[in-house]
Amino acid sequence: AAVAIRTCFVPAALAPDLLSAPLAEPTHLLLERVFGLRAEEAQERLEVIGADAWRAGLLGVAEHAPLVLTDRVAYDAAGRAIECARTYY
């Protein structure tokens, strides 16, 4: 079973052809290496939630089991949001 579920949002204008890039490495490294987007600051929020049926199935846990949810927005030196990630652990 997976240990986390992550969804990342990246502005298309900042990373054209992102979906054509090799997505095997962490997103922040890919954004820096391929598109020159370096995160200089981030804001992150953590919350404990109950697993819904879909996430429970993917993570191999019982429905309503506690999960840690993180919401993270990374900004470049110009203050632009370059990545928003939501991760369930």
Coordinates of N, CA, C and O in Angstrom, one line a residue:
A1 N 0.8 -1.2 0.0 CA 0.0 0.0 0.0 C 0.9 1.2 0.0 O 2.0 1.2 0.5
A2 N 0.3 2.3 -0.5 CA 1.1 3.6 -0.5 C 1.2 4.1 0.9 O 0.4 3.8 1.8
V3 N 2.2 5.0 1.1 CA 2.3 5.6 2.4 C 1.8 7.0 2.4 O 1.7 7.6 3.5
A4 N 1.6 7.6 1.2 CA 1.1 8.9 1.1 C 0.4 9.1 -0.2 O 0.7 8.4 -1.2
I5 N -0.6 10.1 -0.2 CA -1.2 10.5 -1.5 C -0.9 12.0 -1.6 O -1.3 12.7 -0.7
R6 N -0.3 12.4 -2.7 CA 0.0 13.8 -2.9 C -0.6 14.3 -4.2 O -0.4 13.6 -5.3
T7 N -1.1 15.5 -4.2 CA -1.6 16.2 -5.4 C -0.9 17.5 -5.4 O -0.9 18.2 -4.4
C8 N -0.3 17.8 -6.6 CA 0.5 19.1 -6.7 C -0.2 19.9 -7.8 O -0.6 19.3 -8.9
F9 N -0.2 21.2 -7.6 CA -0.7 22.1 -8.6 C 0.4 23.1 -8.9 O 1.0 23.6 -7.9
V10 N 0.7 23.3 -10.1 CA 1.7 24.2 -10.6 C 1.1 25.1 -11.7 O 0.5 24.6 -12.6
P11 N 1.3 26.4 -11.6 CA 0.8 27.3 -12.6 C 1.3 26.9 -14.0 O 2.6 26.9 -14.2
A12 N 0.4 26.7 -14.9 CA 0.9 26.3 -16.3 C 1.7 27.3 -17.0 O 2.7 27.0 -17.7
A13 N 1.5 28.6 -16.7 CA 2.3 29.6 -17.3 C 3.8 29.6 -16.8 O 4.7 30.0 -17.6
L14 N 4.0 29.1 -15.6 CA 5.4 29.0 -15.1 C 6.1 27.7 -15.5 O 7.3 27.7 -15.5
A15 N 5.4 26.7 -15.8 CA 6.0 25.4 -16.1 C 5.3 24.8 -17.3 O 4.6 23.7 -17.2
P16 N 5.4 25.4 -18.5 CA 4.8 24.8 -19.7 C 5.4 23.4 -20.0 O 6.6 23.2 -19.7
D17 N 4.6 22.6 -20.5 CA 5.0 21.2 -20.8 C 5.4 20.4 -19.6 O 6.2 19.4 -19.7
L18 N 5.0 20.8 -18.4 CA 5.3 20.0 -17.2 C 5.0 18.5 -17.3 O 5.7 17.7 -16.9
L19 N 3.8 18.3 -17.9 CA 3.4 16.9 -18.0 C 4.2 16.0 -19.0 O 4.2 14.8 -19.0
S20 N 5.0 16.7 -19.8 CA 6.0 16.0 -20.7 C 7.3 15.7 -20.0 O 8.1 15.0 -20.5
A21 N 7.5 16.3 -18.8 CA 8.8 16.1 -18.1 C 8.8 14.8 -17.4 O 7.7 14.3 -17.0
P22 N 9.9 14.2 -17.1 CA 10.0 13.0 -16.3 C 9.5 13.3 -14.9 O 10.1 14.1 -14.2
L23 N 8.5 12.6 -14.4 CA 7.9 12.9 -13.1 C 8.3 12.0 -12.0 O 7.7 11.9 -11.0
A24 N 9.5 11.4 -12.2 CA 10.0 10.4 -11.2 C 10.6 11.1 -10.0 O 10.7 10.5 -8.9
E25 N 11.1 12.3 -10.1 CA 11.8 13.0 -9.0 C 10.8 13.9 -8.3 O 9.7 14.2 -8.8
P26 N 11.1 14.3 -7.1 CA 10.2 15.2 -6.3 C 9.9 16.5 -7.2 O 10.8 17.0 -7.9
T27 N 8.7 17.0 -7.0 CA 8.2 18.1 -7.9 C 9.1 19.3 -7.7 O 9.5 20.0 -8.7
H28 N 9.5 19.6 -6.5 CA 10.3 20.9 -6.3 C 11.7 20.8 -7.0 O 12.2 21.8 -7.5
L29 N 12.3 19.6 -7.0 CA 13.5 19.4 -7.7 C 13.3 19.5 -9.3 O 14.1 20.1 -10.0
L30 N 12.2 18.9 -9.8 CA 11.9 19.0 -11.2 C 11.7 20.5 -11.6 O 12.2 20.9 -12.6
L31 N 10.9 21.2 -10.8 CA 10.6 22.6 -11.1 C 11.9 23.4 -11.2 O 12.1 24.3 -12.1
E32 N 12.8 23.2 -10.3 CA 14.1 23.9 -10.3 C 15.0 23.5 -11.5 O 15.5 24.3 -12.2
R33 N 15.1 22.2 -11.7 CA 16.0 21.7 -12.7 C 15.6 22.0 -14.1 O 16.3 22.5 -15.0
V34 N 14.3 21.8 -14.4 CA 13.8 21.9 -15.8 C 13.3 23.3 -16.1 O 13.5 23.8 -17.2
F35 N 12.6 24.0 -15.1 CA 12.0 25.3 -15.3 C 12.7 26.4 -14.6 O 12.2 27.6 -14.8
G36 N 13.7 26.2 -13.9 CA 14.4 27.3 -13.2 C 13.6 27.9 -12.0 O 13.9 29.0 -11.6
L37 N 12.6 27.2 -11.5 CA 11.7 27.7 -10.5 C 12.3 27.2 -9.1 O 12.1 26.0 -8.8
R38 N 12.8 28.1 -8.3 CA 13.4 27.7 -7.0 C 12.5 28.2 -5.9 O 12.3 29.4 -5.9
A39 N 12.1 27.3 -5.1 CA 11.3 27.7 -3.9 C 12.2 28.4 -2.9 O 13.2 27.9 -2.5
E40 N 11.8 29.6 -2.5 CA 12.6 30.4 -1.5 C 11.9 30.4 -0.1 O 12.5 30.7 0.9
E41 N 10.6 30.2 -0.2 CA 9.8 30.3 1.1 C 8.6 29.4 0.9 O 8.1 29.1 -0.3
A42 N 8.0 28.9 2.0 CA 6.8 28.0 1.9 C 6.0 28.3 3.1 O 6.5 28.6 4.2
Q43 N 4.7 28.1 3.0 CA 3.8 28.1 4.1 C 3.1 26.7 4.1 O 2.7 26.2 3.1
E44 N 3.1 26.1 5.3 CA 2.5 24.7 5.4 C 1.6 24.7 6.6 O 1.8 25.3 7.6
R45 N 0.5 24.0 6.4 CA -0.5 23.8 7.4 C -0.7 22.3 7.6 O -0.8 21.5 6.6
L46 N -0.8 21.8 8.8 CA -1.0 20.4 9.1 C -2.4 20.3 9.8 O -2.7 21.1 10.7
E47 N -3.0 19.2 9.6 CA -4.3 18.9 10.2 C -4.5 17.4 10.3 O -4.0 16.7 9.4
V48 N -5.2 16.9 11.3 CA -5.5 15.5 11.4 C -7.0 15.3 11.0 O -7.8 16.0 11.5
I49 N -7.2 14.4 10.0 CA -8.5 14.1 9.5 C -8.8 12.7 9.6 O -7.9 11.8 9.7
G50 N -10.1 12.3 9.4 CA -10.4 10.9 9.2 C -10.4 10.5 7.8 O -10.8 11.2 6.9
A51 N -9.9 9.3 7.5 CA -9.8 8.8 6.1 C -11.1 8.5 5.5 O -11.9 7.8 6.2
D52 N -11.4 9.0 4.3 CA -12.6 8.6 3.6 C -12.3 7.3 3.0 O -11.2 6.7 3.0
A53 N -13.4 6.7 2.4 CA -13.3 5.3 1.9 C -12.2 5.2 0.8 O -11.4 4.3 0.7
W54 N -12.2 6.2 -0.1 CA -11.2 6.2 -1.2 C -9.8 6.2 -0.7 O -8.9 5.4 -1.1
R55 N -9.4 7.2 0.1 CA -8.1 7.3 0.6 C -7.7 6.1 1.5 O -6.6 5.7 1.5
A56 N -8.6 5.7 2.3 CA -8.4 4.5 3.2 C -8.0 3.3 2.3 O -7.0 2.6 2.6
G57 N -8.7 3.1 1.2 CA -8.4 2.0 0.3 C -7.0 2.1 -0.3 O -6.2 1.2 -0.4
L58 N -6.6 3.3 -0.8 CA -5.3 3.6 -1.4 C -4.2 3.4 -0.4 O -3.1 2.9 -0.7
L59 N -4.4 3.8 0.9 CA -3.4 3.8 1.9 C -3.4 2.5 2.7 O -2.5 2.3 3.5
G60 N -4.4 1.6 2.5 CA -4.4 0.4 3.2 C -4.7 0.5 4.7 O -4.2 -0.2 5.5
V61 N -5.6 1.5 5.0 CA -6.0 1.7 6.4 C -7.5 1.6 6.5 O -8.2 1.6 5.5
A62 N -8.0 1.6 7.7 CA -9.4 1.5 7.9 C -10.1 2.9 7.6 O -9.5 3.9 7.8
E63 N -11.3 2.8 7.1 CA -12.1 4.0 6.9 C -12.2 4.8 8.2 O -12.4 4.1 9.3
H64 N -12.0 6.0 8.2 CA -12.1 6.9 9.4 C -10.8 6.9 10.3 O -10.7 7.5 11.3
A65 N -9.8 6.1 9.8 CA -8.5 6.1 10.6 C -7.9 7.5 10.5 O -8.2 8.2 9.5
P66 N -7.2 7.9 11.5 CA -6.6 9.2 11.4 C -5.5 9.4 10.3 O -4.7 8.5 10.2
L67 N -5.6 10.4 9.6 CA -4.6 10.8 8.6 C -4.0 12.2 8.9 O -4.8 13.0 9.4
V68 N -2.8 12.4 8.5 CA -2.2 13.8 8.6 C -2.3 14.4 7.2 O -1.9 13.8 6.2
L69 N -3.0 15.5 7.2 CA -3.1 16.2 5.9 C -2.2 17.5 6.0 O -2.3 18.2 7.0
T70 N -1.4 17.6 5.0 CA -0.6 18.8 4.9 C -1.0 19.6 3.6 O -1.2 19.0 2.6
D71 N -1.1 20.9 3.7 CA -1.3 21.8 2.6 C -0.1 22.7 2.6 O 0.2 23.4 3.6
R72 N 0.6 22.8 1.5 CA 1.8 23.5 1.4 C 1.8 24.4 0.1 O 1.5 23.9 -1.0
V73 N 2.2 25.7 0.2 CA 2.3 26.5 -0.9 C 3.8 27.0 -0.9 O 4.2 27.6 0.1
A74 N 4.5 26.8 -2.0 CA 5.9 27.3 -2.1 C 5.9 28.5 -3.0 O 5.2 28.6 -4.0
Y75 N 6.8 29.4 -2.6 CA 6.9 30.7 -3.4 C 8.4 30.9 -3.8 O 9.3 30.5 -3.2
D76 N 8.5 31.5 -5.0 CA 9.9 31.8 -5.5 C 10.3 33.2 -4.9 O 9.6 33.8 -4.1
A77 N 11.5 33.6 -5.3 CA 12.0 34.9 -4.7 C 11.2 36.1 -5.1 O 11.2 37.1 -4.3
A78 N 10.4 36.0 -6.2 CA 9.6 37.2 -6.5 C 8.2 37.1 -5.8 O 7.4 38.0 -6.0
G79 N 8.0 36.1 -5.0 CA 6.8 36.0 -4.2 C 5.6 35.3 -5.0 O 4.5 35.2 -4.5
R80 N 6.0 34.7 -6.2 CA 5.0 34.0 -6.9 C 4.8 32.6 -6.3 O 5.7 31.9 -6.0
A81 N 3.5 32.2 -6.2 CA 3.3 30.8 -5.8 C 3.6 29.9 -7.0 O 3.1 30.0 -8.1
I82 N 4.6 29.0 -6.7 CA 5.1 28.1 -7.8 C 4.6 26.7 -7.7 O 4.6 25.9 -8.6
E83 N 4.1 26.3 -6.5 CA 3.6 25.0 -6.3 C 2.7 25.0 -5.1 O 3.0 25.5 -4.0
C84 N 1.6 24.3 -5.2 CA 0.7 24.0 -4.1 C 0.5 22.5 -4.0 O 0.2 21.9 -5.0
A85 N 0.8 22.0 -2.8 CA 0.7 20.5 -2.7 C -0.2 20.2 -1.5 O -0.1 20.8 -0.5
R86 N -1.0 19.1 -1.7 CA -1.8 18.6 -0.6 C -1.4 17.1 -0.5 O -1.5 16.4 -1.5
T87 N -1.0 16.7 0.7 CA -0.6 15.4 1.0 C -1.3 14.8 2.1 O -1.5 15.4 3.2
Y88 N -1.7 13.5 2.0 CA -2.3 12.8 3.0 C -1.4 11.7 3.4 O -0.9 10.9 2.6
Y89 N -1.1 11.6 4.7 CA -0.2 10.5 5.3 C -1.0 9.7 6.2 O -1.8 10.1 7.0

